[in-house]
Amino acid sequence: MIKTIDLVQYFWIHANLITTKEGVEAALHGDKLIEVSVMLRNHEENEVRLQLRTSFSSPLKFIETFNLQYPEDIKKISIENLMLLYKNEKAELSVTEV
C-alpha cells in the first residue's frame, strides 16, 4: 500500500488535482482533505447535472477505500467506484436542473 507522504507528493506534482479518463476528479485540500467527484450532464435544452461526490478527512482513509498500491492508481478511480460508495451510503448524489 502507498505511503501517505507519497500520495501527498503525487498530488503536489499534479497541482493538487488529478482527473481520470472517465472525468473523475480527485482534489487535495491542505494536505489532509481529499474530495473525489464526477459531474455528469446532458446537453439538451433542459440541462440536468448529476454530481457524485465523496470526501476523506485523511489521506490514509482515501488510500484504504480505493486500495491504492501506487500513486498512479488514483487515475484508475472510476465512476463505478463512486457508484459503489453511493450505494453503501459513503458518497452523495446531487441533481441540478439548469
Tab-separated table of N, CA, C and O in Angstrom:
chain	number	residue	atom	x	y	z
A	1	MET	N	0.845	-1.184	0.000
A	1	MET	CA	0.000	0.000	0.000
A	1	MET	C	0.891	1.249	0.000
A	1	MET	O	1.935	1.281	0.626
A	2	ILE	N	0.443	2.260	-0.701
A	2	ILE	CA	1.183	3.514	-0.826
A	2	ILE	C	1.288	4.217	0.537
A	2	ILE	O	0.393	4.126	1.363
A	3	LYS	N	2.373	4.925	0.739
A	3	LYS	CA	2.543	5.721	1.956
A	3	LYS	C	1.843	7.069	1.777
A	3	LYS	O	1.787	7.623	0.672
A	4	THR	N	1.344	7.594	2.882
A	4	THR	CA	0.632	8.874	2.860
A	4	THR	C	1.479	9.983	2.269
A	4	THR	O	1.003	10.760	1.432
A	5	ILE	N	2.729	10.076	2.641
A	5	ILE	CA	3.596	11.153	2.147
A	5	ILE	C	3.777	11.058	0.632
A	5	ILE	O	3.807	12.068	-0.069
A	6	ASP	N	3.856	9.820	0.101
A	6	ASP	CA	3.989	9.641	-1.346
A	6	ASP	C	2.719	10.084	-2.074
A	6	ASP	O	2.790	10.672	-3.151
A	7	LEU	N	1.576	9.809	-1.456
A	7	LEU	CA	0.311	10.249	-2.045
A	7	LEU	C	0.233	11.768	-2.094
A	7	LEU	O	-0.099	12.346	-3.132
A	8	VAL	N	0.568	12.413	-0.999
A	8	VAL	CA	0.517	13.882	-0.935
A	8	VAL	C	1.477	14.481	-1.960
A	8	VAL	O	1.125	15.420	-2.673
A	9	GLN	N	2.669	13.937	-2.074
A	9	GLN	CA	3.636	14.442	-3.054
A	9	GLN	C	3.122	14.263	-4.481
A	9	GLN	O	3.319	15.129	-5.338
A	10	TYR	N	2.445	13.162	-4.746
A	10	TYR	CA	1.875	12.925	-6.078
A	10	TYR	C	0.830	13.993	-6.401
A	10	TYR	O	0.790	14.513	-7.520
A	11	PHE	N	-0.003	14.324	-5.429
A	11	PHE	CA	-0.966	15.411	-5.626
A	11	PHE	C	-0.240	16.728	-5.887
A	11	PHE	O	-0.634	17.495	-6.756
A	12	TRP	N	0.817	17.009	-5.135
A	12	TRP	CA	1.568	18.257	-5.330
A	12	TRP	C	2.105	18.337	-6.753
A	12	TRP	O	2.056	19.391	-7.388
A	13	ILE	N	2.639	17.235	-7.258
A	13	ILE	CA	3.191	17.196	-8.618
A	13	ILE	C	2.110	17.542	-9.643
A	13	ILE	O	2.388	18.155	-10.670
A	14	HIS	N	0.855	17.174	-9.340
A	14	HIS	CA	-0.267	17.404	-10.259
A	14	HIS	C	-1.126	18.596	-9.840
A	14	HIS	O	-2.322	18.641	-10.122
A	15	ALA	N	-0.519	19.558	-9.159
A	15	ALA	CA	-1.194	20.799	-8.752
A	15	ALA	C	-2.448	20.521	-7.912
A	15	ALA	O	-3.442	21.228	-7.996
A	16	ASN	N	-2.400	19.456	-7.117
A	16	ASN	CA	-3.460	19.065	-6.173
A	16	ASN	C	-4.772	18.667	-6.826
A	16	ASN	O	-5.796	18.586	-6.155
A	17	LEU	N	-4.770	18.396	-8.130
A	17	LEU	CA	-5.983	17.948	-8.814
A	17	LEU	C	-5.614	16.892	-9.851
A	17	LEU	O	-4.811	17.143	-10.753
A	18	ILE	N	-6.226	15.717	-9.711
A	18	ILE	CA	-5.962	14.619	-10.639
A	18	ILE	C	-7.298	14.233	-11.276
A	18	ILE	O	-8.286	14.034	-10.572
A	19	THR	N	-7.320	14.129	-12.597
A	19	THR	CA	-8.537	13.770	-13.317
A	19	THR	C	-8.302	12.478	-14.086
A	19	THR	O	-7.300	12.338	-14.787
A	20	THR	N	-9.245	11.541	-13.940
A	20	THR	CA	-9.138	10.260	-14.637
A	20	THR	C	-9.687	10.379	-16.046
A	20	THR	O	-10.305	11.381	-16.412
A	21	LYS	N	-9.513	9.316	-16.841
A	21	LYS	CA	-10.035	9.293	-18.209
A	21	LYS	C	-11.552	9.411	-18.215
A	21	LYS	O	-12.129	9.925	-19.165
A	22	GLU	N	-12.220	8.923	-17.159
A	22	GLU	CA	-13.683	8.986	-17.072
A	22	GLU	C	-14.186	10.332	-16.563
A	22	GLU	O	-15.382	10.544	-16.451
A	23	GLY	N	-13.267	11.220	-16.210
A	23	GLY	CA	-13.674	12.535	-15.714
A	23	GLY	C	-13.835	12.610	-14.203
A	23	GLY	O	-14.301	13.614	-13.677
A	24	VAL	N	-13.449	11.560	-13.488
A	24	VAL	CA	-13.480	11.594	-12.028
A	24	VAL	C	-12.326	12.481	-11.564
A	24	VAL	O	-11.196	12.318	-12.017
A	25	GLU	N	-12.637	13.424	-10.688
A	25	GLU	CA	-11.617	14.337	-10.166
A	25	GLU	C	-11.320	14.018	-8.710
A	25	GLU	O	-12.240	13.824	-7.914
A	26	ALA	N	-10.047	13.985	-8.383
A	26	ALA	CA	-9.600	13.834	-7.001
A	26	ALA	C	-8.796	15.085	-6.673
A	26	ALA	O	-7.839	15.425	-7.370
A	27	ALA	N	-9.205	15.785	-5.617
A	27	ALA	CA	-8.557	17.047	-5.247
A	27	ALA	C	-8.087	16.985	-3.805
A	27	ALA	O	-8.819	16.533	-2.918
A	28	LEU	N	-6.882	17.452	-3.590
A	28	LEU	CA	-6.307	17.519	-2.247
A	28	LEU	C	-6.397	18.951	-1.741
A	28	LEU	O	-6.024	19.886	-2.447
A	29	HIS	N	-6.916	19.105	-0.539
A	29	HIS	CA	-7.048	20.421	0.086
A	29	HIS	C	-6.272	20.424	1.400
A	29	HIS	O	-6.611	19.684	2.318
A	30	GLY	N	-5.233	21.235	1.480
A	30	GLY	CA	-4.490	21.393	2.724
A	30	GLY	C	-3.779	20.152	3.228
A	30	GLY	O	-3.625	19.974	4.429
A	31	ASP	N	-3.358	19.268	2.367
A	31	ASP	CA	-2.618	18.051	2.704
A	31	ASP	C	-3.421	17.038	3.509
A	31	ASP	O	-2.875	16.042	3.953
A	32	LYS	N	-4.714	17.279	3.748
A	32	LYS	CA	-5.485	16.335	4.549
A	32	LYS	C	-6.795	15.933	3.894
A	32	LYS	O	-7.090	14.766	3.769
A	33	LEU	N	-7.601	16.902	3.493
A	33	LEU	CA	-8.913	16.609	2.943
A	33	LEU	C	-8.796	16.253	1.462
A	33	LEU	O	-8.198	17.002	0.686
A	34	ILE	N	-9.348	15.111	1.100
A	34	ILE	CA	-9.359	14.697	-0.303
A	34	ILE	C	-10.812	14.550	-0.728
A	34	ILE	O	-11.586	13.839	-0.088
A	35	GLU	N	-11.171	15.244	-1.789
A	35	GLU	CA	-12.517	15.155	-2.355
A	35	GLU	C	-12.432	14.439	-3.696
A	35	GLU	O	-11.540	14.717	-4.492
A	36	VAL	N	-13.384	13.543	-3.909
A	36	VAL	CA	-13.454	12.804	-5.162
A	36	VAL	C	-14.850	13.012	-5.721
A	36	VAL	O	-15.840	12.829	-5.010
A	37	SER	N	-14.950	13.426	-6.994
A	37	SER	CA	-16.270	13.679	-7.570
A	37	SER	C	-16.248	13.504	-9.077
A	37	SER	O	-15.194	13.495	-9.710
A	38	VAL	N	-17.452	13.386	-9.613
A	38	VAL	CA	-17.630	13.371	-11.059
A	38	VAL	C	-18.928	14.109	-11.355
A	38	VAL	O	-19.898	13.999	-10.611
A	39	MET	N	-18.921	14.885	-12.422
A	39	MET	CA	-20.097	15.633	-12.854
A	39	MET	C	-20.551	15.057	-14.193
A	39	MET	O	-19.761	14.957	-15.126
A	40	LEU	N	-21.805	14.667	-14.245
A	40	LEU	CA	-22.405	14.175	-15.484
A	40	LEU	C	-23.519	15.136	-15.863
A	40	LEU	O	-24.257	15.606	-14.994
A	41	ARG	N	-23.633	15.440	-17.139
A	41	ARG	CA	-24.700	16.344	-17.575
A	41	ARG	C	-25.089	16.034	-19.014
A	41	ARG	O	-24.293	15.526	-19.782
A	42	ASN	N	-26.321	16.363	-19.305
A	42	ASN	CA	-26.779	16.243	-20.685
A	42	ASN	C	-26.581	17.598	-21.355
A	42	ASN	O	-26.288	18.587	-20.700
A	43	HIS	N	-26.745	17.635	-22.652
A	43	HIS	CA	-26.590	18.898	-23.385
A	43	HIS	C	-27.879	19.210	-24.133
A	43	HIS	O	-27.855	19.730	-25.234
A	44	GLU	N	-28.982	18.896	-23.497
A	44	GLU	CA	-30.308	19.155	-24.049
A	44	GLU	C	-30.717	20.585	-23.693
A	44	GLU	O	-30.018	21.292	-22.970
A	45	GLU	N	-31.885	20.955	-24.144
A	45	GLU	CA	-32.417	22.280	-23.820
A	45	GLU	C	-32.603	22.437	-22.308
A	45	GLU	O	-32.283	23.466	-21.737
A	46	ASN	N	-33.112	21.414	-21.662
A	46	ASN	CA	-33.280	21.419	-20.204
A	46	ASN	C	-32.119	20.638	-19.584
A	46	ASN	O	-32.220	19.431	-19.347
A	47	GLU	N	-31.038	21.331	-19.344
A	47	GLU	CA	-29.834	20.678	-18.841
A	47	GLU	C	-30.042	20.175	-17.417
A	47	GLU	O	-30.599	20.849	-16.562
A	48	VAL	N	-29.573	18.951	-17.193
A	48	VAL	CA	-29.594	18.348	-15.866
A	48	VAL	C	-28.166	17.939	-15.534
A	48	VAL	O	-27.475	17.324	-16.354
A	49	ARG	N	-27.731	18.288	-14.339
A	49	ARG	CA	-26.386	17.928	-13.888
A	49	ARG	C	-26.496	16.974	-12.700
A	49	ARG	O	-27.243	17.220	-11.766
A	50	LEU	N	-25.734	15.901	-12.769
A	50	LEU	CA	-25.641	14.946	-11.671
A	50	LEU	C	-24.207	14.981	-11.159
A	50	LEU	O	-23.266	14.913	-11.952
A	51	GLN	N	-24.052	15.096	-9.868
A	51	GLN	CA	-22.714	15.069	-9.303
A	51	GLN	C	-22.660	14.030	-8.199
A	51	GLN	O	-23.444	14.068	-7.249
A	52	LEU	N	-21.735	13.085	-8.357
A	52	LEU	CA	-21.426	12.119	-7.310
A	52	LEU	C	-20.196	12.640	-6.597
A	52	LEU	O	-19.211	13.009	-7.245
A	53	ARG	N	-20.251	12.656	-5.253
A	53	ARG	CA	-19.143	13.268	-4.518
A	53	ARG	C	-18.947	12.546	-3.186
A	53	ARG	O	-19.898	12.160	-2.519
A	54	THR	N	-17.700	12.409	-2.814
A	54	THR	CA	-17.338	11.890	-1.503
A	54	THR	C	-16.073	12.594	-1.042
A	54	THR	O	-15.363	13.204	-1.846
A	55	SER	N	-15.812	12.555	0.246
A	55	SER	CA	-14.584	13.185	0.745
A	55	SER	C	-14.001	12.343	1.869
A	55	SER	O	-14.698	11.543	2.513
A	56	PHE	N	-12.720	12.543	2.074
A	56	PHE	CA	-11.968	11.805	3.081
A	56	PHE	C	-11.190	12.796	3.925
A	56	PHE	O	-10.493	13.656	3.390
A	57	SER	N	-11.305	12.670	5.240
A	57	SER	CA	-10.635	13.616	6.139
A	57	SER	C	-9.169	13.269	6.356
A	57	SER	O	-8.449	14.035	6.986
A	58	SER	N	-8.742	12.147	5.813
A	58	SER	CA	-7.317	11.806	5.908
A	58	SER	C	-6.886	11.052	4.649
A	58	SER	O	-7.667	10.271	4.097
A	59	PRO	N	-5.666	11.276	4.212
A	59	PRO	CA	-5.159	10.542	3.050
A	59	PRO	C	-5.174	9.025	3.267
A	59	PRO	O	-5.431	8.271	2.339
A	60	LEU	N	-4.938	8.580	4.497
A	60	LEU	CA	-4.915	7.147	4.773
A	60	LEU	C	-6.280	6.505	4.496
A	60	LEU	O	-6.369	5.432	3.898
A	61	LYS	N	-7.355	7.167	4.890
A	61	LYS	CA	-8.705	6.652	4.628
A	61	LYS	C	-8.959	6.559	3.118
A	61	LYS	O	-9.550	5.596	2.639
A	62	PHE	N	-8.489	7.557	2.371
A	62	PHE	CA	-8.593	7.561	0.911
A	62	PHE	C	-7.837	6.370	0.323
A	62	PHE	O	-8.361	5.639	-0.516
A	63	ILE	N	-6.623	6.165	0.791
A	63	ILE	CA	-5.786	5.054	0.325
A	63	ILE	C	-6.477	3.721	0.592
A	63	ILE	O	-6.550	2.854	-0.279
A	64	GLU	N	-6.995	3.556	1.795
A	64	GLU	CA	-7.649	2.304	2.172
A	64	GLU	C	-8.935	2.074	1.373
A	64	GLU	O	-9.194	0.954	0.925
A	65	THR	N	-9.742	3.107	1.195
A	65	THR	CA	-11.017	2.965	0.490
A	65	THR	C	-10.826	2.491	-0.941
A	65	THR	O	-11.546	1.609	-1.415
A	66	PHE	N	-9.846	3.042	-1.630
A	66	PHE	CA	-9.622	2.677	-3.032
A	66	PHE	C	-8.494	1.647	-3.196
A	66	PHE	O	-8.124	1.310	-4.320
A	67	ASN	N	-7.976	1.142	-2.070
A	67	ASN	CA	-6.917	0.126	-2.075
A	67	ASN	C	-5.764	0.520	-3.006
A	67	ASN	O	-5.366	-0.234	-3.890
A	68	LEU	N	-5.259	1.728	-2.811
A	68	LEU	CA	-4.196	2.258	-3.668
A	68	LEU	C	-2.860	1.622	-3.319
A	68	LEU	O	-2.419	1.672	-2.173
A	69	GLN	N	-2.231	1.047	-4.317
A	69	GLN	CA	-0.907	0.446	-4.133
A	69	GLN	C	0.207	1.405	-4.575
A	69	GLN	O	1.286	1.397	-4.008
A	70	TYR	N	-0.090	2.201	-5.603
A	70	TYR	CA	0.871	3.135	-6.181
A	70	TYR	C	0.179	4.474	-6.404
A	70	TYR	O	-1.039	4.513	-6.610
A	71	PRO	N	0.919	5.580	-6.429
A	71	PRO	CA	0.292	6.879	-6.668
A	71	PRO	C	-0.518	6.916	-7.967
A	71	PRO	O	-1.599	7.499	-8.022
A	72	GLU	N	-0.049	6.260	-9.006
A	72	GLU	CA	-0.722	6.266	-10.301
A	72	GLU	C	-2.093	5.594	-10.250
A	72	GLU	O	-2.927	5.786	-11.136
A	73	ASP	N	-2.337	4.785	-9.221
A	73	ASP	CA	-3.630	4.111	-9.090
A	73	ASP	C	-4.787	5.100	-8.930
A	73	ASP	O	-5.937	4.750	-9.192
A	74	ILE	N	-4.490	6.316	-8.522
A	74	ILE	CA	-5.537	7.334	-8.409
A	74	ILE	C	-6.223	7.520	-9.760
A	74	ILE	O	-7.439	7.691	-9.833
A	75	LYS	N	-5.456	7.438	-10.835
A	75	LYS	CA	-6.007	7.639	-12.171
A	75	LYS	C	-6.903	6.487	-12.616
A	75	LYS	O	-7.539	6.564	-13.663
A	76	LYS	N	-6.991	5.431	-11.814
A	76	LYS	CA	-7.852	4.286	-12.119
A	76	LYS	C	-9.191	4.356	-11.376
A	76	LYS	O	-10.041	3.494	-11.570
A	77	ILE	N	-9.384	5.372	-10.543
A	77	ILE	CA	-10.656	5.518	-9.840
A	77	ILE	C	-11.732	5.809	-10.883
A	77	ILE	O	-11.567	6.673	-11.740
A	78	SER	N	-12.826	5.056	-10.806
A	78	SER	CA	-13.848	5.137	-11.852
A	78	SER	C	-15.184	5.644	-11.314
A	78	SER	O	-15.396	5.724	-10.103
A	79	ILE	N	-16.067	5.936	-12.253
A	79	ILE	CA	-17.438	6.297	-11.890
A	79	ILE	C	-18.065	5.134	-11.131
A	79	ILE	O	-18.796	5.329	-10.169
A	80	GLU	N	-17.760	3.929	-11.555
A	80	GLU	CA	-18.287	2.738	-10.873
A	80	GLU	C	-17.858	2.710	-9.404
A	80	GLU	O	-18.653	2.367	-8.526
A	81	ASN	N	-16.608	3.084	-9.128
A	81	ASN	CA	-16.146	3.155	-7.738
A	81	ASN	C	-17.002	4.116	-6.929
A	81	ASN	O	-17.398	3.815	-5.793
A	82	LEU	N	-17.299	5.279	-7.512
A	82	LEU	CA	-18.134	6.257	-6.824
A	82	LEU	C	-19.569	5.756	-6.657
A	82	LEU	O	-20.201	5.998	-5.630
A	83	MET	N	-20.083	5.045	-7.655
A	83	MET	CA	-21.433	4.483	-7.551
A	83	MET	C	-21.512	3.460	-6.412
A	83	MET	O	-22.500	3.420	-5.676
A	84	LEU	N	-20.479	2.660	-6.247
A	84	LEU	CA	-20.460	1.688	-5.150
A	84	LEU	C	-20.424	2.397	-3.799
A	84	LEU	O	-21.092	1.969	-2.848
A	85	LEU	N	-19.667	3.471	-3.711
A	85	LEU	CA	-19.649	4.245	-2.466
A	85	LEU	C	-21.021	4.850	-2.196
A	85	LEU	O	-21.487	4.860	-1.056
A	86	TYR	N	-21.677	5.332	-3.252
A	86	TYR	CA	-23.021	5.890	-3.096
A	86	TYR	C	-23.995	4.802	-2.629
A	86	TYR	O	-24.793	5.020	-1.715
A	87	LYS	N	-23.901	3.644	-3.228
A	87	LYS	CA	-24.769	2.518	-2.852
A	87	LYS	C	-24.585	2.161	-1.376
A	87	LYS	O	-25.537	1.801	-0.695
A	88	ASN	N	-23.361	2.285	-0.886
A	88	ASN	CA	-23.048	1.976	0.516
A	88	ASN	C	-23.152	3.198	1.421
A	88	ASN	O	-22.613	3.202	2.529
A	89	GLU	N	-23.791	4.266	0.903
A	89	GLU	CA	-24.037	5.500	1.656
A	89	GLU	C	-22.760	6.206	2.126
A	89	GLU	O	-22.726	6.834	3.171
A	90	LYS	N	-21.712	6.103	1.299
A	90	LYS	CA	-20.456	6.774	1.613
A	90	LYS	C	-20.131	7.855	0.588
A	90	LYS	O	-19.041	8.411	0.588
A	91	ALA	N	-21.098	8.134	-0.282
A	91	ALA	CA	-20.982	9.225	-1.261
A	91	ALA	C	-22.377	9.825	-1.409
A	91	ALA	O	-23.374	9.189	-1.084
A	92	GLU	N	-22.397	11.047	-1.889
A	92	GLU	CA	-23.692	11.720	-2.062
A	92	GLU	C	-23.913	12.040	-3.530
A	92	GLU	O	-22.969	12.206	-4.303
A	93	LEU	N	-25.173	12.141	-3.889
A	93	LEU	CA	-25.565	12.472	-5.245
A	93	LEU	C	-26.388	13.745	-5.197
A	93	LEU	O	-27.321	13.865	-4.395
A	94	SER	N	-26.029	14.715	-6.035
A	94	SER	CA	-26.842	15.930	-6.126
A	94	SER	C	-27.280	16.094	-7.582
A	94	SER	O	-26.542	15.791	-8.508
A	95	VAL	N	-28.519	16.535	-7.731
A	95	VAL	CA	-29.109	16.727	-9.060
A	95	VAL	C	-29.507	18.198	-9.180
A	95	VAL	O	-30.174	18.732	-8.302
A	96	THR	N	-29.076	18.824	-10.264
A	96	THR	CA	-29.396	20.229	-10.504
A	96	THR	C	-29.978	20.370	-11.896
A	96	THR	O	-29.388	19.904	-12.878
A	97	GLU	N	-31.127	21.010	-11.982
A	97	GLU	CA	-31.715	21.333	-13.282
A	97	GLU	C	-31.413	22.789	-13.582
A	97	GLU	O	-31.696	23.658	-12.769
A	98	VAL	N	-30.828	23.039	-14.741
A	98	VAL	CA	-30.417	24.387	-15.109
A	98	VAL	C	-31.421	25.009	-16.043
A	98	VAL	O	-31.964	24.392	-16.891
